[in-house]
Amino acid sequence: MTTLGAVFRPQLAPERLRAVARTADESGLEELWLWEDCFREGGISTGAAALAWTERVRVGVGLLPVPLRNVAVTAMEAATLHRMFPGRAMLGVGHGVQDWMGQVGARVESPVTLLREHLLALRALLGGERVTTEGRYVMLDDVALDWPPQGPVEVLAGATGPRTVRLTGEAADGTILTAATSPDGVRHARRLVEEGRAAAGRTGTPHRIVVYLLAATGEGADERLRAGLAAEGVAGEADLGVAGDASAVAGAVRRLADAGADSVVLQPTGDEPDPEGFVRFVAEDVRPLVP
């Protein structure tokens, strides 16, 4: 079954999150995703708050930029959320937007190397291992978590370019793809992920593909979608985004699922006039139309 989610975009003020999270929980939404976009809202702080304000919805942070974090801190925060809210926290890591990383003095020469080292160390720490490593960017000396998660947890990684997508297959448990990914793009990403998994000998384990889908409904949906795609830098590209009623949105979700997406996360436009209504629309109107 395809998992369906929605995004709380950080263009909204942090104080708006509580109402959106509670609407997600009460309406039956499966997943609520948050972003750590510079220089808006912190991913861990908003994730913890959303989890505390709700009872059942899974809350994902997609994604945490690894240049901003020591991997031990990432592991400590992830483990804390997984222990306090078992089975409900989802965390993804990634390169971050390189211009933003440059603004804060955190841009690295080889983002792919950093992400690989971070993922390998993070998964080991969350698995309860004691880690000593001296990489190009990640250095740990006899580090282990006192409070690791009480069971296996999923570590996701965001990716766009082919090298990074392949890396997610090698070193992560799932891949997060942006809203600039068409159904054909999902198929291509799945092939790259499987190449990475085969190279790392991980073909016997599951690997989840999460894809964002820019969506607009209600009054002015077509215009808002066009503006949203332009803001994403993909104006005019085919098979990206969807505007319309629940049937139209569900059709776009099914096309991504048929291409290999395990989870489709509906991303409202930055000017969505009713965030709570959008979440309710996803849970109550679109969900029944998606297998």
Short mmCIF file of C-alpha atoms in Angstrom, two decimals:
data_model
loop_
_atom_site.label_atom_id
_atom_site.label_comp_id
_atom_site.label_asym_id
_atom_site.label_seq_id
_atom_site.Cartn_x
_atom_site.Cartn_y
_atom_site.Cartn_z
CA MET A 1 0.00 0.00 0.00
CA THR A 2 1.22 3.49 -0.82
CA THR A 3 1.74 5.68 2.23
CA LEU A 4 0.38 9.21 1.92
CA GLY A 5 1.64 12.28 3.73
CA ALA A 6 1.62 16.07 3.68
CA VAL A 7 4.19 18.79 4.35
CA PHE A 8 4.06 21.59 6.89
CA ARG A 9 6.11 24.12 4.99
CA PRO A 10 8.48 26.37 6.97
CA GLN A 11 7.15 29.42 5.14
CA LEU A 12 4.52 29.19 7.88
CA ALA A 13 5.42 30.64 11.27
CA PRO A 14 6.33 28.02 13.91
CA GLU A 15 3.28 28.90 15.99
CA ARG A 16 1.09 27.57 13.15
CA LEU A 17 2.47 24.04 13.55
CA ARG A 18 0.33 22.98 16.51
CA ALA A 19 -2.98 23.42 14.69
CA VAL A 20 -1.70 21.71 11.54
CA ALA A 21 -0.23 18.79 13.49
CA ARG A 22 -3.43 18.26 15.45
CA THR A 23 -5.47 18.40 12.26
CA ALA A 24 -3.17 15.76 10.75
CA ASP A 25 -3.63 13.54 13.80
CA GLU A 26 -7.39 13.94 14.01
CA SER A 27 -8.05 13.54 10.28
CA GLY A 28 -6.16 10.25 10.01
CA LEU A 29 -3.19 11.48 7.95
CA GLU A 30 -0.45 8.87 7.94
CA GLU A 31 2.62 11.11 7.80
CA LEU A 32 3.31 14.79 8.48
CA TRP A 33 6.64 16.00 7.12
CA LEU A 34 8.66 19.03 8.25
CA TRP A 35 11.60 20.77 6.61
CA GLU A 36 14.70 22.37 8.07
CA ASP A 37 15.11 25.14 5.49
CA CYS A 38 17.65 27.82 6.36
CA PHE A 39 16.95 30.11 8.04
CA ARG A 40 13.48 29.23 9.17
CA GLU A 41 12.65 26.47 11.67
CA GLY A 42 14.74 23.80 13.36
CA GLY A 43 13.89 20.28 12.26
CA ILE A 44 14.43 18.53 15.60
CA SER A 45 12.62 21.16 17.66
CA THR A 46 9.57 21.24 15.37
CA GLY A 47 9.61 17.45 15.05
CA ALA A 48 9.64 16.96 18.82
CA ALA A 49 6.84 19.49 19.28
CA ALA A 50 4.66 17.92 16.58
CA LEU A 51 5.15 14.48 18.08
CA ALA A 52 4.30 15.73 21.57
CA TRP A 53 1.12 17.46 20.35
CA THR A 54 -0.17 14.32 18.58
CA GLU A 55 -0.96 10.71 19.38
CA ARG A 56 -0.74 8.64 16.20
CA VAL A 57 0.52 10.46 13.09
CA ARG A 58 4.10 9.72 12.07
CA VAL A 59 6.27 12.84 11.89
CA GLY A 60 9.19 13.09 9.50
CA VAL A 61 11.97 15.63 9.15
CA GLY A 62 13.14 15.68 5.59
CA LEU A 63 15.84 16.67 5.84
CA LEU A 64 18.60 17.60 8.30
CA PRO A 65 21.64 19.12 6.49
CA VAL A 66 24.68 17.12 7.60
CA PRO A 67 27.22 19.97 7.23
CA LEU A 68 25.46 21.72 10.13
CA ARG A 69 25.75 18.77 12.55
CA ASN A 70 28.27 16.59 14.25
CA VAL A 71 27.04 13.04 13.64
CA ALA A 72 27.05 12.28 17.36
CA VAL A 73 24.55 15.11 17.92
CA THR A 74 22.37 13.81 15.06
CA ALA A 75 22.43 10.35 16.63
CA MET A 76 21.63 11.64 20.13
CA GLU A 77 18.66 13.66 18.90
CA ALA A 78 17.36 10.89 16.65
CA ALA A 79 17.66 8.28 19.39
CA THR A 80 15.86 10.53 21.87
CA LEU A 81 12.90 11.01 19.53
CA HIS A 82 12.72 7.30 18.70
CA ARG A 83 12.70 6.35 22.40
CA MET A 84 10.15 8.98 23.42
CA PHE A 85 7.84 8.36 20.45
CA PRO A 86 8.44 4.74 19.33
CA GLY A 87 7.51 4.04 15.73
CA ARG A 88 6.44 7.61 14.99
CA ALA A 89 9.62 9.59 14.27
CA MET A 90 11.22 9.63 10.82
CA LEU A 91 14.48 11.44 10.09
CA GLY A 92 16.23 12.12 6.82
CA VAL A 93 19.65 13.66 6.30
CA GLY A 94 21.22 15.22 3.23
CA HIS A 95 23.68 17.66 1.71
CA GLY A 96 21.62 20.76 2.40
CA VAL A 97 21.38 23.62 -0.07
CA GLN A 98 24.97 24.47 -0.89
CA ASP A 99 24.43 28.24 -1.01
CA TRP A 100 22.97 28.11 2.50
CA MET A 101 25.82 25.95 3.73
CA GLY A 102 28.23 28.54 2.33
CA GLN A 103 26.40 31.34 4.14
CA VAL A 104 27.10 29.71 7.51
CA GLY A 105 30.65 28.61 6.73
CA ALA A 106 29.74 24.91 6.60
CA ARG A 107 30.13 24.16 2.90
CA VAL A 108 32.51 21.25 2.27
CA GLU A 109 34.62 20.32 -0.72
CA SER A 110 33.04 16.88 -1.14
CA PRO A 111 29.39 16.74 -0.03
CA VAL A 112 29.08 13.12 -1.20
CA THR A 113 32.02 12.03 0.97
CA LEU A 114 30.57 13.82 3.99
CA LEU A 115 27.12 12.30 3.50
CA ARG A 116 28.57 8.79 3.13
CA GLU A 117 30.64 9.12 6.30
CA HIS A 118 27.74 10.65 8.22
CA LEU A 119 25.29 7.94 7.14
CA LEU A 120 27.61 5.07 7.99
CA ALA A 121 28.42 6.47 11.42
CA LEU A 122 24.82 7.46 12.14
CA ARG A 123 23.38 4.06 11.31
CA ALA A 124 26.06 2.36 13.43
CA LEU A 125 25.42 4.61 16.43
CA LEU A 126 21.65 4.19 16.20
CA GLY A 127 22.21 0.44 15.95
CA GLY A 128 23.87 0.51 19.39
CA GLU A 129 27.42 0.10 18.12
CA ARG A 130 30.53 1.68 19.63
CA VAL A 131 32.18 3.62 16.84
CA THR A 132 35.74 4.73 16.19
CA THR A 133 36.37 6.25 12.78
CA GLU A 134 38.68 8.83 11.25
CA GLY A 135 37.28 9.93 7.91
CA ARG A 136 37.76 13.03 5.87
CA TYR A 137 34.98 14.81 7.75
CA VAL A 138 33.58 12.45 10.40
CA MET A 139 35.85 11.59 13.30
CA LEU A 140 34.70 9.62 16.33
CA ASP A 141 36.80 8.10 19.11
CA ASP A 142 35.11 5.27 21.00
CA VAL A 143 31.62 6.82 20.82
CA ALA A 144 28.44 4.96 21.75
CA LEU A 145 24.98 6.15 22.75
CA ASP A 146 23.91 5.54 26.33
CA TRP A 147 20.28 5.52 25.14
CA PRO A 148 20.16 4.04 21.64
CA PRO A 149 16.77 3.26 20.08
CA GLN A 150 15.14 0.15 21.50
CA GLY A 151 14.78 -1.44 18.07
CA PRO A 152 15.88 -0.97 14.47
CA VAL A 153 15.20 2.48 13.05
CA GLU A 154 15.07 3.75 9.50
CA VAL A 155 17.65 6.32 8.39
CA LEU A 156 16.60 8.16 5.23
CA ALA A 157 18.70 10.37 2.98
CA GLY A 158 17.70 13.05 0.50
CA ALA A 159 19.14 12.95 -2.99
CA THR A 160 18.93 14.58 -6.39
CA GLY A 161 22.05 13.83 -8.44
CA PRO A 162 22.84 10.27 -9.58
CA ARG A 163 25.91 9.85 -7.36
CA THR A 164 23.95 10.76 -4.25
CA VAL A 165 20.93 8.65 -5.22
CA ARG A 166 23.22 5.66 -5.69
CA LEU A 167 24.84 6.44 -2.33
CA THR A 168 21.48 6.31 -0.58
CA GLY A 169 21.16 2.73 -1.75
CA GLU A 170 24.59 1.93 -0.36
CA ALA A 171 24.36 3.65 3.01
CA ALA A 172 20.76 4.62 3.89
CA ASP A 173 17.53 2.74 4.57
CA GLY A 174 15.45 4.96 2.33
CA THR A 175 15.64 7.79 -0.20
CA ILE A 176 13.80 11.12 -0.20
CA LEU A 177 13.23 12.64 -3.66
CA THR A 178 12.20 16.25 -4.28
CA ALA A 179 9.04 17.53 -5.95
CA ALA A 180 11.13 17.99 -9.11
CA THR A 181 10.93 14.20 -9.64
CA SER A 182 8.61 12.85 -12.34
CA PRO A 183 7.40 9.24 -12.52
CA ASP A 184 10.25 8.52 -14.96
CA GLY A 185 12.60 10.16 -12.47
CA VAL A 186 11.34 7.82 -9.76
CA ARG A 187 12.01 4.81 -11.99
CA HIS A 188 15.53 6.04 -12.70
CA ALA A 189 16.15 6.70 -9.01
CA ARG A 190 14.94 3.23 -8.09
CA ARG A 191 17.43 1.73 -10.56
CA LEU A 192 20.28 3.79 -9.09
CA VAL A 193 19.27 2.84 -5.56
CA GLU A 194 19.30 -0.84 -6.48
CA GLU A 195 22.76 -0.44 -8.02
CA GLY A 196 23.99 1.06 -4.76
CA ARG A 197 22.34 -1.66 -2.69
CA ALA A 198 23.88 -4.38 -4.83
CA ALA A 199 27.34 -2.81 -4.55
CA ALA A 200 27.00 -2.73 -0.76
CA GLY A 201 25.51 -6.22 -0.50
CA ARG A 202 22.26 -4.88 0.98
CA THR A 203 19.75 -6.39 -1.45
CA GLY A 204 18.02 -8.43 1.24
CA THR A 205 16.83 -5.40 3.21
CA PRO A 206 13.89 -3.08 2.41
CA HIS A 207 14.55 0.40 1.05
CA ARG A 208 11.77 3.00 1.07
CA ILE A 209 11.42 5.63 -1.66
CA VAL A 210 9.71 8.82 -0.45
CA VAL A 211 8.70 11.38 -3.10
CA TYR A 212 7.34 14.88 -2.62
CA LEU A 213 4.54 15.96 -4.98
CA LEU A 214 3.70 19.65 -5.34
CA ALA A 215 -0.08 19.92 -5.20
CA ALA A 216 -2.74 22.63 -5.20
CA THR A 217 -6.49 22.42 -4.84
CA GLY A 218 -9.35 24.85 -4.53
CA GLU A 219 -9.61 28.36 -5.88
CA GLY A 220 -6.66 29.49 -8.00
CA ALA A 221 -5.04 26.03 -7.89
CA ASP A 222 -3.67 26.13 -11.45
CA GLU A 223 -2.06 29.53 -10.98
CA ARG A 224 -0.59 28.60 -7.59
CA LEU A 225 0.83 25.37 -9.00
CA ARG A 226 2.50 27.18 -11.91
CA ALA A 227 4.04 29.68 -9.51
CA GLY A 228 5.15 26.86 -7.22
CA LEU A 229 6.84 24.96 -10.04
CA ALA A 230 8.59 28.16 -11.14
CA ALA A 231 9.83 28.65 -7.57
CA GLU A 232 11.21 25.09 -7.66
CA GLY A 233 13.03 25.92 -10.90
CA VAL A 234 11.07 23.39 -12.97
CA ALA A 235 8.48 25.56 -14.71
CA GLY A 236 7.17 23.98 -17.89
CA GLU A 237 8.50 20.47 -17.22
CA ALA A 238 6.05 17.63 -17.88
CA ASP A 239 4.65 15.26 -15.25
CA LEU A 240 5.52 17.49 -12.30
CA GLY A 241 2.96 18.72 -9.80
CA VAL A 242 -0.80 18.48 -9.86
CA ALA A 243 -3.68 20.92 -9.50
CA GLY A 244 -7.33 20.00 -9.13
CA ASP A 245 -9.74 17.96 -7.06
CA ALA A 246 -9.10 14.79 -5.08
CA SER A 247 -9.44 12.59 -8.15
CA ALA A 248 -6.77 14.53 -10.05
CA VAL A 249 -4.39 14.53 -7.10
CA ALA A 250 -4.93 10.82 -6.44
CA GLY A 251 -4.16 10.09 -10.09
CA ALA A 252 -0.82 11.86 -9.79
CA VAL A 253 -0.07 9.95 -6.59
CA ARG A 254 -0.86 6.64 -8.27
CA ARG A 255 1.50 7.44 -11.17
CA LEU A 256 4.36 7.99 -8.74
CA ALA A 257 3.46 4.84 -6.82
CA ASP A 258 3.34 2.80 -10.03
CA ALA A 259 6.82 4.13 -10.84
CA GLY A 260 8.23 2.80 -7.57
CA ALA A 261 7.42 5.31 -4.81
CA ASP A 262 6.54 3.73 -1.48
CA SER A 263 5.45 7.02 0.10
CA VAL A 264 4.09 10.12 -1.64
CA VAL A 265 4.12 13.31 0.39
CA LEU A 266 1.87 16.08 -0.90
CA GLN A 267 3.64 19.42 -0.76
CA PRO A 268 1.35 22.46 -0.71
CA THR A 269 2.39 25.58 -2.54
CA GLY A 270 4.22 28.21 -0.52
CA ASP A 271 1.13 30.43 -0.64
CA GLU A 272 -1.40 27.72 0.34
CA PRO A 273 -4.22 29.73 1.96
CA ASP A 274 -5.51 26.96 4.26
CA PRO A 275 -2.78 24.62 5.60
CA GLU A 276 -5.17 22.80 7.94
CA GLY A 277 -7.66 22.37 5.11
CA PHE A 278 -4.93 21.01 2.84
CA VAL A 279 -3.99 18.36 5.41
CA ARG A 280 -7.64 17.41 5.83
CA PHE A 281 -8.04 17.24 2.04
CA VAL A 282 -5.12 14.80 1.78
CA ALA A 283 -6.35 12.57 4.59
CA GLU A 284 -10.08 12.56 3.97
CA ASP A 285 -10.47 13.12 0.21
CA VAL A 286 -7.32 11.86 -1.51
CA ARG A 287 -6.46 8.90 0.75
CA PRO A 288 -9.61 6.86 -0.07
CA LEU A 289 -8.75 7.10 -3.78
CA VAL A 290 -5.19 5.74 -3.42
CA PRO A 291 -4.70 1.98 -3.01
#
